[in-house]
Structure formats: structure tokens, C-alpha cells
Amino acid sequence: MWWKNAVVYQIYPRSFADANGDGIGDIPGITSKLDYLKWLGVDVLWISPHYPSPQVDVGYDVADYTDVNPEYGSLDDFRTMLNEAHARGIRVILDMVLNHTSDLHRWFIDSKSSKDNPKRDWYVWKDPGKDGGTPNNWDSIFGGSAWEWDEATGQYYYHYFLKEQPDLNWRNPEVEKAMFDSMRFWLDMGVDGFRLDAIGTIFEDTGYPDHKSPYNAYDAIKAFWLGKEGDFDPEEVSQRFQWHFGLQQDLPEIHDLMKRMRQMIDEYDDRLLVGETSDLKYLGKGDNQLHAVFNFDLLAKNRLSPEIVRQNQQKWLVSVPHGAWFGNTLNNHDQSRTKTHYGDGVHDAELARVSAALMLTLSGTPYLYYGEEIGMKDYAVQSFDEVRDMVAAVYRRLMREDGRSDEQILKDLATFSRDRCRTPMQWDDAPNAGFSPADVQTWLPVHDSYAQGVNVAQQKQDETSLLHFFRTLIHLRKTTPALLEGSYAQIDPESSEYLAYLRQTDDQTCAVFINFTPDAQPVAYRFNGTKVLFSSGNRSSIDSVTIDLQPFEVLIVELL
Ligand code: GLC
Ligand code: CA
């Protein structure tokens, strides 16, 4: 179960490293940074979609599942990257987008060409509804109707995401076969597994009944964009999303599909399926559906507190079936970056270390997102021209229709557009942060923090940097069995200022203390007789029973 004990690092290929100097990240760029990733200590790379794509959803609109986006390089470049990663003991998992393809995928072009094309039934086509309009009132999660009219053949096609992302019809066995074959293509090449995109959305109710909800597409997109940040209370947001469930999301058929996919991947030795869901049902009995799902609950919170983390670990550790596992994550290519999201505007640097310490000492596989390790922050788009996330374009259209001013919309996008977390990786303090040559326009602007120490080169030189903090804890986790695979037990379940817990194997017990506050916190524990494994407060030993945890201190001791 290598995937249980791994530290995973997500690479957004368009933004990681640009080897050929065109302003766009690429596969040779990833290869050139493998030594860095090895130095950092990560075991697994999850690479966001690298396939040919018109990039309407930055690769999550796949036009060919068995090739490499020419902007990113060739299949040979990919093989080189994979082999070089393996040579360094680093595994590679790919992003498999199952629910939909690009509208420019050959399959959809064929499907759209006529009603009796053999591929017609590979997608979800429907006649107009009784009133001559859309077949029903279902909406796209990105805003607007889920149905797009095709004038030439007089039918609508269904898309849960953008209209450029038509849903595949997985009830057609040919679709399943074609997609499994695509997965085999990469597995045969030696790829170590897949992160499965948006699996909840693969099946729809074939009765296509209208939603009974009072909410419309406008409400839905508003909830999607604004929901987490306080315009709606969380209860209301969750109600607005509920109406997808059972009709457009999470149909029971998905679980038989996951079982068949598991059987397919089990023909290979030791590969991984991790699903983009927090739903434990996808783990099946622990050996018959996915290997792992994500603990997204922490990422849904605006601030972390000891109570939230305690409840969260408790919940996951009691509910994950034997043989399956879960990943912890605080940010990804869809979400606000950790340093921005969990910051308070005053202690952002300290809170970024608290977050890192959580990821690397809790139970659950850490999934880190590129740039998290140097404290990259969200980027605020400055103009509509800068926006690359097309969901933002849908938002702009809907909000304009609703009478929101452009000025207000741009302000919203500066905070919420997913571009915020997708800017180029910051490698050094040269113009363009060493991502691309200085005179090139990068596909998204480089965050100007690169010039203020938020870059790899500078932090590598500085042993007190966030980068070294990550690296030290990654190495500590990997060399400390209790942190890697030990059980979890709370030490002080009452404190709302600090988190304290034990990680324990048969042979080793560690105690972890994390102060979430800017104040010293007195903690009583049998510290005498422990060995300090890590202290951000620079302790080397403790000979008293009570200590004052320093502001935001992270302290890890081993019980002797
Ligand atoms: C997932 C991806 C997101 C993408 C969507 C549609 O949620 O994480 O980036 O837009 O699926 O593929
Ligand atoms: Ca490039």
C-alpha cells in the first residue's frame, strides 16, 4: 500500500515549469524539476490533465485520451519524464476525466455529425421538452442550463460542466470499453494510477424528471462562486447543491462501474485509484471500489481550529473501511491557496506552517499542491483579459444579465476565479520567476511575490524558510513510523487553542502539539522522558512536565 504512506504532490502542468520558453509549462519542464521534487521528499506526482485539449477548462476538456497536449510535448517526452521519475523512486499518477470529453474530441464530432452516426449514443442527446425548450430544468454546475441546443440535428446534448464538455453516456458499454482502453494505454506504459475527476457526475437519472427545487441556474452559480465566502450560509449552499443529487449526481449505478474499474486496474500490480469525492461509499468494502478518496472537509472551512481538526480526524478514522484510505488536502487547482485561505491577514506566514504541520503529521495521505511549499498566495486577476478560467466567463454573462456591474464582477473574479491558484510556479527571483525566460508573456501572470522571497531558489538557501519547514517535516514523516502509519488519539480534547495528539505504532509513540494562536499556551504533559523530534520553537530537549508552547509552535516528541 505505497499510496497510503506516500506524500503526494500535485502538478498543474501548464504552470509548473516551461522548458521551451513559450510561456506555458510542459512535460520536459517537469522532468527538469524532478531532482528538486526528490530533494523535497515527495513520493508521488499527480499530474493534472496533460492530454490534447482546446484548454477551455485548462485540460479538463480532453480531446484525445492517449496522447500529450502538443503544447506540453510529445509522448516520448512523457515516457522520459515517467522513467526519470521512476528512476528517482517517484511514482506518477494521471488525472482521468471520465464524465465528459471536449466538444472537439473526435467522438463528439462524430456523435454530433448526425442522429444515426454510430457514436450518437456515446453522449447524452435528447429531444426538446414539451414546450419546445430544454428537455428539463437541470442546470450545469458552472452556471446556466445543462442542455445545449444543436441546430443541425435538432436535439439538445447534456453537459454537467461547460458546454464545451459534453457528458459521455456511460450506459453505453462501448463508452466504458473505450475509456478503460484509454486507461490501459497509460497503465501499460507504467503509470502508477489515476486521480478520477468528478466521478459523482458520471450517471444521470434516465427518467430526466425536472428538479423540484425552487432554485434556478443563477442561484446555483452564485452559490458555487460565492457560497464558501459568506454570502450564503453553509446550510443554504448545501441545499442548493442537494438538488443535483439523485438526478444529476451520485446515482447508485456508479458503484458497479467503480467495481469494474477496480477489477481492471487490479490486473496490474499495485496501481492506485483515488477519486475526487469525499463520499465513503466509493471505497466499497475497502477492496472492491476505489483505493482512496479525499478528505475535503478541511478545505471547505475558512479557518482551521483545533476543534475542527479533531472532529475531522475522528470522523475519517472511524469511517474508512479496512483496506481503503483517504487523502488530506488543503488546496488544489480549484481552490484558494492555503496561505491565503487559512491566513488571517496578520499571521499568514505562521498559519501556513500550522497548515503544513497538519498535513504532514495527521493520519491520512498528504496531497500537497505545487507552490504550497513556498507559500504562494492567491493571485487577483486585474482585468477581464487576464482571466483564463472559462467558468469565470459564464459567471460574467450570468451576472451581467442579473444587473451586476462589470466593476463588481471583476472584483468577484479577483477573489473567486480559479485563476487565483494557477499562476506559474516561482522558481527564483528573475523576471518571470524562472518559470519562463524573462521576455516571454506567461499564460497567466506570475504573482509578484516571487520578488519578495516567495521562490524556491531563495528559500532553499534559507534554513528557516517555509520550504525547509516542509522538507524537514516530509522527511520526518517518512522516517518516523508512528507519524507515517501510527494510530491517532487525542491528548487534550478540550483545548481550542492548541491541538495535541498521539501517533502510535507497536514500537513507537509520538506526541504532536500545534499551537494555533499567537499567544504562549501552557501545556501539561509528561514531557520529561521524551525526545524532541521537531520543534519550530528551537527546543532541543525538555526536562519539565509543563511547558509553554510558543506562539504557533509545532512540537513533536517521541516517548521513550
Ligand atoms: C473537477 C476538476 C475541475 C474541473 C471539473 C470538470 O472538479 O477538479 O478543475 O473543472 O472537474 O472536469
Ligand atoms: Ca512550454
XYZ file of N, CA, C and O in Angstrom, residues 72-148:
308
model
N 2.579 20.775 -24.532
C 3.318 20.240 -23.377
C 4.429 19.279 -23.786
O 5.187 18.839 -22.931
N 4.441 18.904 -25.070
C 5.492 17.986 -25.508
C 4.911 16.784 -26.220
O 3.766 16.807 -26.691
N 5.702 15.708 -26.292
C 5.318 14.524 -27.058
C 5.169 13.334 -26.114
O 5.524 13.404 -24.935
N 4.664 12.246 -26.669
C 4.595 11.011 -25.880
C 5.989 10.575 -25.435
O 6.163 10.048 -24.336
N 6.964 10.801 -26.297
C 8.337 10.460 -25.901
C 8.802 11.299 -24.715
O 9.450 10.797 -23.794
N 8.447 12.583 -24.748
C 8.786 13.429 -23.594
C 8.123 12.874 -22.338
O 8.708 12.876 -21.248
N 6.880 12.407 -22.507
C 6.165 11.868 -21.353
C 6.876 10.617 -20.826
O 7.099 10.468 -19.622
N 7.245 9.719 -21.757
C 7.938 8.481 -21.330
C 9.235 8.816 -20.596
O 9.560 8.207 -19.589
N 9.946 9.788 -21.125
C 11.196 10.192 -20.461
C 10.906 10.672 -19.044
O 11.577 10.269 -18.082
N 9.898 11.521 -18.931
C 9.555 12.054 -17.600
C 9.207 10.906 -16.655
O 9.677 10.848 -15.513
N 8.382 9.978 -17.146
C 7.947 8.857 -16.302
C 9.152 8.012 -15.865
O 9.298 7.668 -14.681
N 10.013 7.698 -16.818
C 11.181 6.878 -16.480
C 12.120 7.588 -15.515
O 12.651 6.988 -14.583
N 12.310 8.866 -15.756
C 13.196 9.636 -14.872
C 12.604 9.750 -13.466
O 13.331 9.718 -12.472
N 11.288 9.880 -13.405
C 10.641 9.923 -12.086
C 10.840 8.573 -11.393
O 11.295 8.505 -10.239
N 10.550 7.493 -12.106
C 10.701 6.159 -11.515
C 12.145 5.916 -11.078
O 12.393 5.326 -10.030
N 13.082 6.396 -11.887
C 14.497 6.200 -11.542
C 14.829 6.881 -10.210
O 15.768 6.494 -9.519
N 14.065 7.889 -9.854
C 14.292 8.592 -8.574
C 13.365 8.081 -7.469
O 13.266 8.685 -6.398
N 12.648 7.008 -7.765
C 11.744 6.462 -6.753
C 10.467 7.264 -6.600
O 9.785 7.200 -5.579
N 10.131 8.049 -7.620
C 8.907 8.864 -7.571
C 7.875 8.259 -8.522
O 8.175 7.974 -9.679
N 6.664 8.037 -8.004
C 5.605 7.492 -8.853
C 4.804 8.615 -9.486
O 4.823 9.748 -9.018
N 4.058 8.264 -10.534
C 3.295 9.269 -11.267
C 1.863 8.792 -11.448
O 1.634 7.696 -11.970
N 0.915 9.577 -10.985
C -0.483 9.276 -11.289
C -1.056 10.385 -12.175
O -0.666 11.550 -12.087
N -1.956 9.970 -13.047
C -2.536 10.898 -14.017
C -3.953 11.259 -13.614
O -4.571 10.610 -12.775
N -4.462 12.281 -14.258
C -5.820 12.743 -13.985
C -6.708 12.156 -15.074
O -6.478 12.398 -16.257
N -7.695 11.355 -14.704
C -8.558 10.748 -15.701
C -9.933 11.407 -15.632
O -10.606 11.353 -14.612
N -10.275 12.064 -16.732
C -11.549 12.791 -16.788
C -12.572 11.870 -17.444
O -12.516 11.622 -18.645
N -13.476 11.350 -16.642
C -14.363 10.283 -17.106
C -15.725 10.791 -17.561
O -16.321 10.264 -18.488
N -16.229 11.788 -16.886
C -17.617 12.194 -17.100
C -17.877 12.758 -18.493
O -18.934 12.551 -19.063
N -16.873 13.482 -19.011
C -17.101 14.218 -20.254
C -15.822 14.263 -21.070
O -14.742 13.996 -20.550
N -15.965 14.623 -22.339
C -14.789 14.898 -23.167
C -14.866 16.370 -23.562
O -15.793 17.077 -23.189
N -13.907 16.783 -24.355
C -14.014 18.090 -25.015
C -15.048 17.969 -26.144
O -15.243 16.883 -26.702
N -15.689 19.072 -26.497
C -16.578 19.024 -27.673
C -15.765 18.876 -28.958
O -16.330 18.639 -30.016
N -14.441 18.999 -28.855
C -13.602 18.784 -30.036
C -12.969 17.393 -30.054
O -12.128 17.088 -30.903
N -13.366 16.529 -29.118
C -12.925 15.134 -29.206
C -13.563 14.512 -30.456
O -14.718 14.785 -30.765
N -12.800 13.683 -31.147
C -13.294 13.009 -32.357
C -14.654 12.329 -32.096
O -15.550 12.346 -32.929
N -14.762 11.721 -30.908
C -16.016 11.007 -30.596
C -17.207 11.949 -30.636
O -18.268 11.610 -31.136
N -17.036 13.139 -30.097
C -18.178 14.067 -30.059
C -18.431 14.665 -31.437
O -19.579 14.863 -31.838
N -17.355 14.930 -32.167
C -17.539 15.462 -33.524
C -18.362 14.461 -34.341
O -19.316 14.832 -35.033
N -18.028 13.171 -34.202
C -18.812 12.136 -34.890
C -20.244 12.097 -34.364
O -21.204 12.058 -35.121
N -20.356 12.107 -33.061
C -21.674 11.995 -32.422
C -22.605 13.112 -32.881
O -23.805 12.917 -33.085
N -22.027 14.272 -33.062
C -22.793 15.458 -33.416
C -23.127 15.489 -34.910
O -24.028 16.216 -35.334
N -22.391 14.674 -35.681
C -22.498 14.823 -37.138
C -23.868 14.407 -37.670
O -24.353 14.967 -38.634
N -24.511 13.412 -37.055
C -25.878 13.068 -37.475
C -26.512 12.171 -36.432
O -25.820 11.534 -35.631
N -27.841 12.109 -36.494
C -28.566 11.318 -35.493
C -28.280 9.831 -35.617
O -28.461 9.081 -34.663
N -27.879 9.383 -36.793
C -27.627 7.942 -36.888
C -26.146 7.589 -36.985
O -25.786 6.470 -37.314
N -25.305 8.529 -36.626
C -23.880 8.179 -36.521
C -23.707 7.143 -35.408
O -24.358 7.236 -34.368
N -22.838 6.143 -35.631
C -22.643 5.106 -34.592
C -22.227 5.683 -33.234
O -22.440 5.057 -32.202
N -21.640 6.864 -33.227
C -21.223 7.457 -31.942
C -22.327 8.345 -31.341
O -22.120 8.951 -30.296
N -23.480 8.448 -32.019
C -24.528 9.330 -31.491
C -24.801 9.017 -30.022
O -24.846 9.892 -29.165
N -24.937 7.746 -29.732
C -25.338 7.319 -28.387
C -24.170 7.318 -27.375
O -24.331 6.923 -26.234
N -23.007 7.769 -27.797
C -21.884 7.874 -26.836
C -22.042 9.087 -25.931
O -21.351 9.237 -24.947
N -22.932 9.977 -26.303
C -23.205 11.176 -25.493
C -24.690 11.202 -25.155
O -25.453 10.347 -25.599
N -25.091 12.186 -24.386
C -26.475 12.228 -23.906
C -27.277 13.236 -24.727
O -27.202 14.444 -24.494
N -28.006 12.732 -25.695
C -28.815 13.587 -26.590
C -30.292 13.432 -26.259
O -30.768 12.326 -26.024
N -31.045 14.533 -26.300
C -32.481 14.475 -26.003
C -33.244 15.431 -26.914
O -32.737 16.501 -27.278
N -34.459 15.036 -27.194
C -35.361 15.930 -27.924
C -35.757 17.102 -27.023
O -35.687 16.985 -25.803
N -36.224 18.190 -27.639
C -36.719 19.306 -26.819
C -37.848 18.862 -25.891
O -38.514 17.856 -26.155
N -38.060 19.608 -24.835
C -39.168 19.318 -23.920
C -40.505 19.673 -24.553
O -40.566 20.161 -25.684
N -41.595 19.426 -23.805
C -42.957 19.618 -24.338
C -43.188 21.036 -24.856
O -43.831 21.247 -25.865
N -42.601 21.994 -24.149
C -42.799 23.382 -24.575
C -41.842 23.794 -25.689
O -41.761 24.960 -26.054
N -41.088 22.840 -26.212
C -40.137 23.151 -27.280
C -38.801 23.645 -26.770
O -37.879 23.863 -27.543
N -38.669 23.806 -25.463
C -37.406 24.284 -24.877
C -36.530 23.119 -24.429
O -36.613 22.010 -24.976
N -35.698 23.382 -23.425
C -34.774 22.346 -22.944
C -35.544 21.121 -22.437
O -36.686 21.243 -21.987
N -34.932 19.946 -22.498
C -35.625 18.715 -22.093
C -36.118 18.746 -20.636
O -37.125 18.127 -20.320
N -35.417 19.438 -19.779
C -35.896 19.618 -18.401
C -35.158 20.817 -17.798
O -34.429 21.519 -18.506
N -35.323 21.035 -16.508
C -34.751 22.249 -15.897
C -33.384 22.012 -15.243
O -32.955 22.805 -14.416
N -32.702 20.948 -15.625
C -31.410 20.679 -14.995
C -30.406 21.778 -15.341
O -30.401 22.304 -16.451
N -29.512 22.048 -14.370
C -28.523 23.086 -14.635
C -27.105 22.525 -14.623
O -26.846 21.430 -14.137
N -26.229 23.309 -15.224
C -24.804 22.991 -15.191
C -24.235 23.549 -13.895
O -24.606 24.645 -13.480
N -23.323 22.805 -13.296
C -22.760 23.290 -12.042
C -21.937 24.557 -12.250
O -21.695 25.324 -11.327
N -21.521 24.793 -13.474
C -20.766 26.014 -13.770
C -21.681 27.178 -14.139
O -21.222 28.254 -14.504
N -23.004 26.959 -14.116
C -23.937 28.051 -14.376
C -24.692 27.871 -15.670
O -24.146 27.396 -16.669
N -25.962 28.239 -15.654
C -26.798 28.129 -16.848
C -27.368 26.727 -16.998
O -27.152 25.848 -16.160
N -28.110 26.523 -18.090
C -28.735 25.222 -18.319
C -27.681 24.156 -18.601
O -26.599 24.450 -19.110
N -28.012 22.915 -18.279
C -27.112 21.796 -18.587
C -27.312 21.308 -20.017
O -26.669 20.352 -20.439
N -28.243 21.955 -20.742
C -28.574 21.481 -22.093
C -28.119 22.483 -23.134
O -28.356 23.677 -23.002
N -27.517 21.985 -24.197
C -27.067 22.863 -25.283
C -27.721 22.406 -26.581
O -27.692 21.219 -26.930
